[in-house]
Coordinates of C-alpha atoms and ligand atoms in Angstrom, one line a residue:
M1 CA 15.4 -5.4 -10.8
D2 CA 17.3 -8.7 -11.3
F3 CA 15.1 -11.8 -10.7
E4 CA 18.2 -14.1 -10.7
L5 CA 19.5 -14.8 -7.2
S6 CA 23.1 -13.9 -6.7
D7 CA 25.4 -16.6 -5.4
E8 CA 25.2 -15.1 -2.0
Q9 CA 21.4 -14.9 -2.1
A10 CA 21.2 -18.5 -3.3
L11 CA 23.4 -19.5 -0.3
I12 CA 21.1 -17.6 2.1
R13 CA 18.0 -19.3 0.7
D14 CA 19.6 -22.8 0.6
T15 CA 20.9 -22.4 4.2
A16 CA 17.4 -21.4 5.3
R17 CA 15.8 -24.2 3.4
A18 CA 18.1 -26.8 4.9
F19 CA 17.6 -25.4 8.4
T20 CA 13.9 -25.4 8.0
D21 CA 13.8 -29.0 6.8
R22 CA 16.2 -30.2 9.5
E23 CA 14.9 -28.3 12.5
I24 CA 11.5 -26.8 11.9
V25 CA 9.6 -29.3 9.8
P26 CA 10.1 -32.3 12.0
R27 CA 8.6 -30.5 15.1
A28 CA 5.8 -28.5 13.4
R29 CA 3.1 -31.1 13.7
E30 CA 3.6 -32.0 17.4
N31 CA 4.0 -28.3 18.4
D32 CA 0.7 -27.6 16.6
R33 CA -1.1 -30.6 18.2
N34 CA 0.2 -29.7 21.7
E35 CA -0.2 -26.0 21.4
H36 CA 3.4 -25.9 22.4
F37 CA 5.5 -22.7 22.0
D38 CA 8.8 -24.3 21.3
T39 CA 11.4 -22.1 23.0
E40 CA 14.2 -24.6 22.1
L41 CA 13.4 -24.1 18.4
V42 CA 13.2 -20.3 19.0
A43 CA 16.7 -20.5 20.3
K44 CA 17.8 -22.3 17.2
L45 CA 16.2 -19.6 15.0
A46 CA 18.2 -17.1 17.1
D47 CA 21.5 -19.0 16.6
Q48 CA 20.9 -18.9 12.8
G49 CA 20.7 -15.1 13.1
Y50 CA 17.1 -15.0 12.0
L51 CA 15.7 -13.1 15.0
G52 CA 17.8 -10.0 14.1
A53 CA 18.0 -10.7 10.3
I54 CA 17.7 -7.1 9.2
V55 CA 19.4 -5.5 12.2
P56 CA 22.8 -4.0 11.5
V57 CA 25.8 -6.1 12.5
E58 CA 27.0 -3.5 14.9
H59 CA 23.8 -4.1 17.0
G60 CA 24.2 -7.9 17.0
G61 CA 22.0 -8.5 13.9
A62 CA 22.8 -10.4 10.7
G63 CA 22.8 -7.3 8.6
L64 CA 20.7 -8.8 5.8
D65 CA 18.8 -6.5 3.3
Y66 CA 15.1 -6.9 2.7
R67 CA 15.5 -9.1 -0.4
D68 CA 17.7 -11.5 1.6
Y69 CA 15.2 -11.3 4.5
A70 CA 12.4 -12.4 2.3
L71 CA 14.3 -15.5 1.3
V72 CA 14.8 -16.5 4.9
V73 CA 11.2 -15.7 5.9
E74 CA 9.8 -17.6 3.0
E75 CA 11.7 -20.8 4.0
V76 CA 10.7 -20.5 7.6
G77 CA 7.1 -19.9 6.6
R78 CA 7.1 -23.0 4.4
G79 CA 8.1 -25.0 7.5
C80 CA 5.8 -23.5 10.1
S81 CA 3.8 -20.2 10.2
A82 CA 3.9 -20.3 14.0
M83 CA 7.7 -20.0 13.9
R84 CA 7.6 -17.6 11.1
T85 CA 5.4 -15.4 13.3
V86 CA 8.2 -15.4 15.9
V87 CA 10.6 -14.1 13.3
S88 CA 8.2 -11.5 11.9
V89 CA 7.3 -10.1 15.3
Q90 CA 10.8 -10.1 16.8
T91 CA 12.6 -8.9 13.7
S92 CA 10.2 -6.7 11.9
L93 CA 7.8 -5.3 14.6
V94 CA 10.2 -5.0 17.5
C95 CA 13.8 -4.8 16.3
S96 CA 13.1 -2.6 13.2
S97 CA 11.3 -0.1 15.5
L98 CA 14.3 0.1 17.7
V99 CA 16.7 0.4 14.8
R100 CA 14.7 3.2 13.3
W101 CA 13.5 5.1 16.4
G102 CA 15.7 4.0 19.3
T103 CA 18.3 6.1 21.1
H104 CA 21.9 5.0 21.0
E105 CA 21.5 3.7 24.6
Q106 CA 18.2 1.8 23.8
K107 CA 19.8 0.2 20.8
Q108 CA 22.9 -0.8 22.7
E109 CA 21.0 -2.2 25.7
I110 CA 18.2 -4.1 23.9
L111 CA 19.0 -5.0 20.3
P112 CA 21.9 -7.5 21.0
R113 CA 19.6 -9.3 23.5
L114 CA 16.8 -9.5 21.0
C115 CA 19.1 -10.6 18.1
S116 CA 20.7 -13.3 20.2
G117 CA 17.4 -14.6 21.4
E118 CA 18.3 -13.9 25.1
W119 CA 15.1 -11.8 25.1
L120 CA 11.9 -11.9 23.1
G121 CA 10.0 -8.8 22.5
C122 CA 6.3 -8.2 21.7
F123 CA 4.4 -5.5 19.9
G124 CA 1.4 -4.2 21.9
L125 CA -0.8 -2.1 19.6
T126 CA -4.2 -4.0 19.4
E127 CA -6.6 -3.6 22.3
P128 CA -9.9 -5.2 23.1
D129 CA -11.8 -2.3 21.6
T130 CA -9.1 -1.1 19.2
G131 CA -8.1 -3.1 16.1
S132 CA -8.1 -1.6 12.6
D133 CA -8.7 1.9 14.1
A134 CA -5.2 1.7 15.6
A135 CA -5.1 5.4 16.4
N136 CA -7.9 5.1 18.9
Q137 CA -5.8 3.8 21.7
K138 CA -7.5 3.4 25.1
T139 CA -4.3 2.7 27.0
R140 CA -3.2 5.8 28.8
A141 CA 0.2 7.1 29.7
R142 CA 0.4 9.9 32.3
K143 CA 3.5 11.9 32.9
T144 CA 5.1 12.0 36.3
D145 CA 8.4 13.4 37.5
G146 CA 11.1 11.5 35.6
G147 CA 8.7 9.0 34.0
W148 CA 5.3 7.7 33.1
V149 CA 2.5 5.7 34.5
I150 CA 0.8 3.4 31.9
S151 CA -2.6 1.7 32.3
G152 CA -4.6 -0.3 29.8
Q153 CA -5.3 -3.6 28.1
K154 CA -3.7 -5.1 25.0
M155 CA -5.2 -8.0 23.1
W156 CA -3.9 -10.7 20.7
I157 CA -0.3 -9.9 21.4
S158 CA 2.1 -12.5 19.8
L159 CA 4.9 -13.6 22.1
G160 CA 3.3 -11.6 25.0
N161 CA 3.7 -14.4 27.6
Y162 CA 7.4 -14.8 26.9
A163 CA 8.6 -11.3 26.0
K164 CA 11.0 -9.5 28.3
V165 CA 10.2 -6.2 26.7
A166 CA 6.9 -5.0 25.3
L167 CA 6.5 -2.2 22.9
V168 CA 3.3 -0.6 24.3
F169 CA 1.4 2.1 22.4
A170 CA -0.5 4.5 24.6
Q171 CA -2.4 7.8 24.4
T172 CA -0.8 10.7 26.3
D173 CA -3.4 13.3 25.4
P174 CA -6.8 12.1 24.0
A175 CA -7.5 15.6 22.6
K176 CA -4.6 15.3 20.2
R177 CA -5.9 11.9 18.8
H178 CA -3.2 10.1 16.9
R179 CA -0.8 13.0 17.5
G180 CA -0.9 12.3 21.2
L181 CA 0.3 8.7 20.9
A182 CA 3.6 7.5 22.3
C183 CA 5.4 4.2 22.3
F184 CA 7.1 2.8 25.4
L185 CA 9.6 0.0 25.9
V186 CA 8.1 -1.7 29.0
P187 CA 10.0 -4.4 30.9
T188 CA 7.4 -7.1 31.3
D189 CA 8.6 -7.8 34.9
S190 CA 7.4 -4.3 35.9
A191 CA 5.0 -4.1 38.8
G192 CA 1.4 -4.0 37.5
F193 CA 2.2 -5.8 34.2
S194 CA 0.6 -9.2 33.6
S195 CA -0.1 -11.5 30.7
Q196 CA -2.6 -14.2 30.0
E197 CA -2.4 -17.0 27.4
I198 CA -5.1 -17.1 24.7
H199 CA -6.0 -20.7 23.8
G200 CA -8.4 -22.3 21.3
K201 CA -6.9 -20.6 18.2
M202 CA -7.8 -22.1 14.8
G203 CA -4.2 -22.1 13.8
L204 CA -0.8 -20.8 14.8
R205 CA -1.2 -23.1 17.8
G206 CA 2.5 -23.4 18.1
S207 CA 2.8 -19.6 18.6
D208 CA 2.2 -17.7 21.8
T209 CA -0.6 -15.2 21.9
A210 CA -1.5 -13.1 24.9
A211 CA -3.8 -10.6 26.5
L212 CA -1.7 -8.0 28.4
S213 CA -2.8 -5.9 31.3
L214 CA -1.0 -2.8 32.5
D215 CA -2.2 -1.5 35.8
D216 CA -0.4 1.7 36.7
V217 CA 2.9 0.4 35.4
E218 CA 5.7 2.9 36.1
V219 CA 8.5 3.4 33.7
G220 CA 11.3 6.0 33.5
D221 CA 11.7 8.6 30.7
E222 CA 14.3 6.4 29.1
A223 CA 11.5 3.9 28.2
L224 CA 10.0 6.3 25.7
L225 CA 10.7 5.2 22.1
G226 CA 10.9 8.3 19.8
E227 CA 9.1 11.4 21.0
V228 CA 5.7 11.9 22.5
G229 CA 3.5 12.1 19.4
D230 CA 5.6 9.7 17.4
G231 CA 3.6 6.6 18.5
F232 CA 1.4 6.4 15.4
K233 CA 4.4 6.8 13.0
I234 CA 6.3 4.2 14.9
A235 CA 3.4 1.7 14.7
M236 CA 3.0 2.4 11.0
S237 CA 6.7 2.0 10.2
A238 CA 6.8 -1.2 12.2
L239 CA 3.8 -2.6 10.2
D240 CA 5.5 -1.6 7.0
S241 CA 8.2 -4.1 7.8
G242 CA 5.9 -6.6 9.5
R243 CA 3.5 -6.8 6.6
Y244 CA 6.4 -7.5 4.3
S245 CA 7.5 -10.3 6.6
V246 CA 4.0 -11.8 6.7
A247 CA 3.8 -11.6 2.9
A248 CA 7.2 -13.4 2.6
G249 CA 6.0 -16.1 5.0
C250 CA 2.9 -16.6 2.9
V251 CA 5.0 -17.1 -0.2
G252 CA 6.5 -20.0 1.8
V253 CA 3.0 -21.4 2.4
C254 CA 2.2 -21.1 -1.3
Q255 CA 5.4 -22.9 -2.2
G256 CA 4.9 -25.6 0.5
S257 CA 1.4 -26.2 -0.8
L258 CA 2.6 -26.5 -4.3
E259 CA 5.4 -28.9 -3.5
A260 CA 3.1 -31.0 -1.3
S261 CA 0.5 -31.1 -4.1
V262 CA 3.0 -32.1 -6.8
A263 CA 4.5 -34.8 -4.6
Y264 CA 1.1 -36.3 -3.8
A265 CA -0.2 -36.0 -7.3
K266 CA 2.7 -38.1 -8.6
E267 CA 2.4 -40.7 -5.9
R268 CA -1.3 -41.2 -5.5
E269 CA -3.0 -43.4 -8.1
Q270 CA -6.6 -43.5 -9.2
F271 CA -8.2 -45.1 -12.3
G272 CA -4.9 -46.9 -12.8
R273 CA -2.7 -43.8 -13.2
P274 CA -1.2 -41.1 -11.0
I275 CA -3.8 -38.4 -10.2
G276 CA -1.2 -35.8 -11.5
A277 CA -1.9 -37.2 -15.0
F278 CA -5.5 -35.8 -14.9
Q279 CA -5.9 -32.4 -16.4
L280 CA -8.1 -31.1 -13.6
V281 CA -5.4 -32.0 -11.0
Q282 CA -2.8 -30.3 -13.1
A283 CA -5.0 -27.2 -13.3
M284 CA -5.0 -27.1 -9.5
I285 CA -1.2 -27.3 -9.5
A286 CA -0.9 -24.7 -12.3
E287 CA -3.0 -22.3 -10.3
Q288 CA -0.8 -22.7 -7.2
R289 CA 2.3 -22.2 -9.3
V290 CA 1.0 -19.0 -10.8
M291 CA -0.1 -17.6 -7.4
T292 CA 3.2 -18.6 -5.8
D293 CA 5.2 -16.8 -8.5
A294 CA 3.0 -13.7 -8.4
A295 CA 3.2 -13.5 -4.6
R296 CA 7.0 -13.9 -4.6
L297 CA 7.6 -11.3 -7.3
L298 CA 5.3 -8.8 -5.4
V299 CA 7.3 -9.4 -2.2
W300 CA 10.6 -9.0 -4.0
R301 CA 9.5 -5.8 -5.6
A302 CA 8.6 -4.3 -2.2
G303 CA 11.9 -5.6 -0.8
D304 CA 13.8 -4.0 -3.7
L305 CA 12.1 -0.6 -3.0
K306 CA 12.9 -0.9 0.7
D307 CA 16.6 -1.7 0.0
R308 CA 16.8 1.3 -2.3
G309 CA 15.3 3.6 0.3
R310 CA 12.3 4.3 -1.9
P311 CA 8.7 4.7 -0.6
S312 CA 7.2 1.2 -0.4
T313 CA 4.0 1.4 1.8
T314 CA 1.6 0.8 -1.1
E315 CA 3.7 -1.9 -2.7
T316 CA 4.0 -3.6 0.7
S317 CA 0.3 -3.5 1.1
I318 CA -0.1 -5.0 -2.4
A319 CA 2.3 -7.8 -1.5
K320 CA 0.7 -8.4 1.8
L321 CA -2.9 -8.4 0.4
Y322 CA -2.0 -10.7 -2.5
A323 CA 0.4 -13.1 -0.8
T324 CA -1.9 -13.7 2.2
E325 CA -5.0 -14.3 0.0
A326 CA -2.9 -16.4 -2.4
A327 CA -1.6 -18.6 0.5
Q328 CA -5.1 -19.3 1.6
S329 CA -6.1 -20.3 -2.0
C330 CA -3.0 -22.4 -2.4
A331 CA -3.6 -24.3 0.9
H332 CA -7.2 -24.8 -0.1
L333 CA -6.2 -26.2 -3.4
A334 CA -3.5 -28.4 -1.8
I335 CA -6.1 -30.0 0.4
Q336 CA -8.3 -30.6 -2.6
D337 CA -5.4 -32.2 -4.4
H338 CA -4.8 -34.5 -1.4
G339 CA -8.4 -35.6 -1.2
G340 CA -9.4 -37.1 2.2
S341 CA -5.7 -37.3 3.2
G342 CA -5.5 -33.6 3.1
Y343 CA -8.1 -33.3 5.9
V344 CA -5.8 -34.7 8.6
D345 CA -2.4 -33.6 9.8
D346 CA -0.4 -36.5 8.2
H347 CA 0.4 -33.9 5.5
P348 CA 1.4 -30.3 6.2
V349 CA -1.4 -28.9 4.0
E350 CA -4.1 -29.2 6.8
R351 CA -1.9 -27.1 9.1
Y352 CA -1.1 -24.6 6.3
Y353 CA -4.8 -24.1 5.8
R354 CA -5.5 -23.3 9.5
D355 CA -2.3 -21.4 10.1
V356 CA -2.6 -19.1 7.2
R357 CA -6.2 -18.0 8.0
V358 CA -4.9 -15.3 10.4
T359 CA -2.7 -13.6 7.9
T360 CA -5.5 -11.7 6.2
L361 CA -6.5 -10.5 9.7
Y362 CA -3.3 -9.5 11.5
E363 CA -1.0 -6.6 10.7
G364 CA -3.9 -4.9 8.9
T365 CA -6.8 -6.9 7.5
S366 CA -7.3 -7.4 3.8
Q367 CA -9.9 -4.7 3.9
I368 CA -7.5 -2.3 5.4
Q369 CA -4.8 -3.1 2.8
K370 CA -7.4 -2.4 0.0
L371 CA -8.2 0.9 1.6
I372 CA -4.5 1.8 1.7
I373 CA -4.1 0.8 -1.9
G374 CA -7.3 2.6 -2.9
R375 CA -6.2 5.8 -1.1
A376 CA -2.9 5.7 -3.0
E377 CA -4.6 5.3 -6.3
T378 CA -7.4 7.9 -5.8
G379 CA -5.8 10.4 -3.3
L380 CA -9.1 10.0 -1.3
N381 CA -9.2 8.6 2.2
A382 CA -11.9 6.0 2.6
L383 CA -10.4 4.6 5.8
V384 CA -12.1 6.8 8.3
P385 CA -15.7 7.9 7.5
D386 CA -15.5 11.3 9.3
A387 CA -12.1 12.3 8.0
P388 CA -11.9 14.8 5.1
A389 CA -11.8 12.7 1.9
S390 CA -8.4 14.1 1.1
A391 CA -6.9 13.8 4.6
P392 CA -3.2 13.2 4.3
D393 CA -2.8 11.4 7.6
P394 CA -2.9 7.6 7.4
V395 CA -5.3 7.4 10.4
A396 CA -6.0 3.7 10.6
A397 CA -4.6 0.3 9.9
G398 CA -3.8 -1.9 12.9
Ligands
LIG1 C1 -3.1 -14.8 16.3 C2 -3.1 -13.3 16.3 C3 -1.9 -12.6 16.6 C4 -1.9 -11.2 16.6 N1 -0.7 -10.6 17.0 C5 -0.7 -9.2 17.3 C6 0.5 -8.6 17.8 O1 1.5 -9.2 18.0 N2 0.3 -7.3 18.1 C7 -0.8 -6.5 17.9 O2 -0.8 -5.4 18.2 N3 -1.9 -7.1 17.4 C8 -1.9 -8.5 17.0 N4 -3.0 -9.1 16.5 C9 -4.2 -8.3 16.3 C10 -4.5 -8.0 14.9 O3 -3.6 -7.1 14.3 C11 -6.0 -7.5 14.8 O4 -6.8 -8.6 15.0 C12 -6.3 -6.8 13.5 O5 -5.6 -5.6 13.4 C13 -7.8 -6.6 13.3 O6 -8.3 -5.9 14.4 P1 -9.7 -6.5 15.1 O7 -9.4 -8.0 15.4 O8 -10.0 -5.6 16.2 O9 -10.8 -6.4 14.0 P2 -11.7 -5.1 13.6 O10 -10.8 -3.9 13.4 O11 -12.8 -5.1 14.6 O12 -12.3 -5.6 12.2 C14 -13.4 -6.5 12.1 C15 -13.8 -6.4 10.6 O13 -14.2 -5.1 10.2 C16 -13.4 -4.7 9.1 N5 -13.1 -3.2 9.1 C17 -12.7 -2.5 10.2 N6 -12.6 -1.2 9.9 C18 -12.9 -1.1 8.6 C19 -13.0 0.0 7.6 N7 -12.6 1.2 8.0 N8 -13.4 -0.3 6.4 C20 -13.7 -1.6 6.0 N9 -13.7 -2.6 6.9 C21 -13.3 -2.4 8.1 C22 -12.1 -5.5 9.2 O14 -11.4 -5.6 7.9 C23 -12.6 -6.8 9.7 O15 -13.1 -7.6 8.6 C24 -3.0 -10.5 16.4 C25 -4.2 -11.1 16.1 C26 -4.3 -12.5 16.0 C27 -5.6 -13.2 15.7

């Protein structure tokens, strides 16, 4: 694997960096303060091609590979994790599921609208009683003549109040457990579908988060994504891309923390010299640099495997686990480096610290990533207590 960026990759990164500094950074603090989901900025992300970054050009996407995608997501993540979440959900969770599992008609109808930003999509896996144990869906889908009736609740759904289409995971036959799961493309203006905003979040306050309710929502057979029984595989394949995207965004938080720390350490003086001249301050900066590099290289390795069509689930979990934890540590150190100034939102590090807290929770908690990695190392399944230790099915991991 070549660690040098090609001219084209450098251009993609520099373009994303300039876009982030010009459009995202100046709005991030106010959007955070006002809990404002900035649809104008979302439209700009779409105009840049970032909402369909890894979607093939023939479906309206930018046709980037995963290495390129990481460069874009890192820059957006450095600017604002709330906007990075929009990219991750729309591109990795929603679009990549359609690219992989959609029929020709589904792709033609929906993907160009998602890539252009005309529509937002959301990914409805988590429920009030179903998080890490994602196979245990309480939402039910009942077959009718020519379609399905879906009922249930979804919780913590990013973009759920703005989405035009929701990927909804539902159980068709509880006796079949995860093999009974199906995924539906549900228009959010369907009768019986409603959403409610979730407020009071610690971070990602500029991102939309919803509770969804489906009360006998009727959809046609054409709403089924994949086959009945594919639901769990669809969810896991989406998370494989989503976790990668979260990890790349967290590299951006690491990098942003480092850059802010260096700038402040050179400018702030104590004891008659810049604080950056003190060894203990340099130690904080060095720790951030090491974590940033390590996180980035783990992301690039996972991206390289994806681009070569090689299995990458374990390496993606490693990248997600490390990058999300590293981003928290970097933001923490960056606040320390800033002293009292780091405790208010004059500097981005305070927002980094709050925003990044969720990344070890969503798309599979750090504990779940460790269990995936541990299972790969040992061949033993510690995810589900009552499963046979050597169970091959990846029966968990929301
Ligand atoms: C801001 C935000 C946005 C989100 N966006 C989305 C979205 O767009 N779509 C979506 O579907 N979901 C979304 N989520 C939900 C998120 O994916 C879940 O919160 C996550 O999967 C964890 O589920 P849970 O909250 O139910 O926690 P639980 O599963 O109840 O876990 C609680 C604790 O128990 C631990 N735990 C659970 N099982 C095990 C085990 N087997 N071994 C060891 N430890 C275990 C967990 O690691 C955690 O520490 C979002 C969440 C937030 C906060």
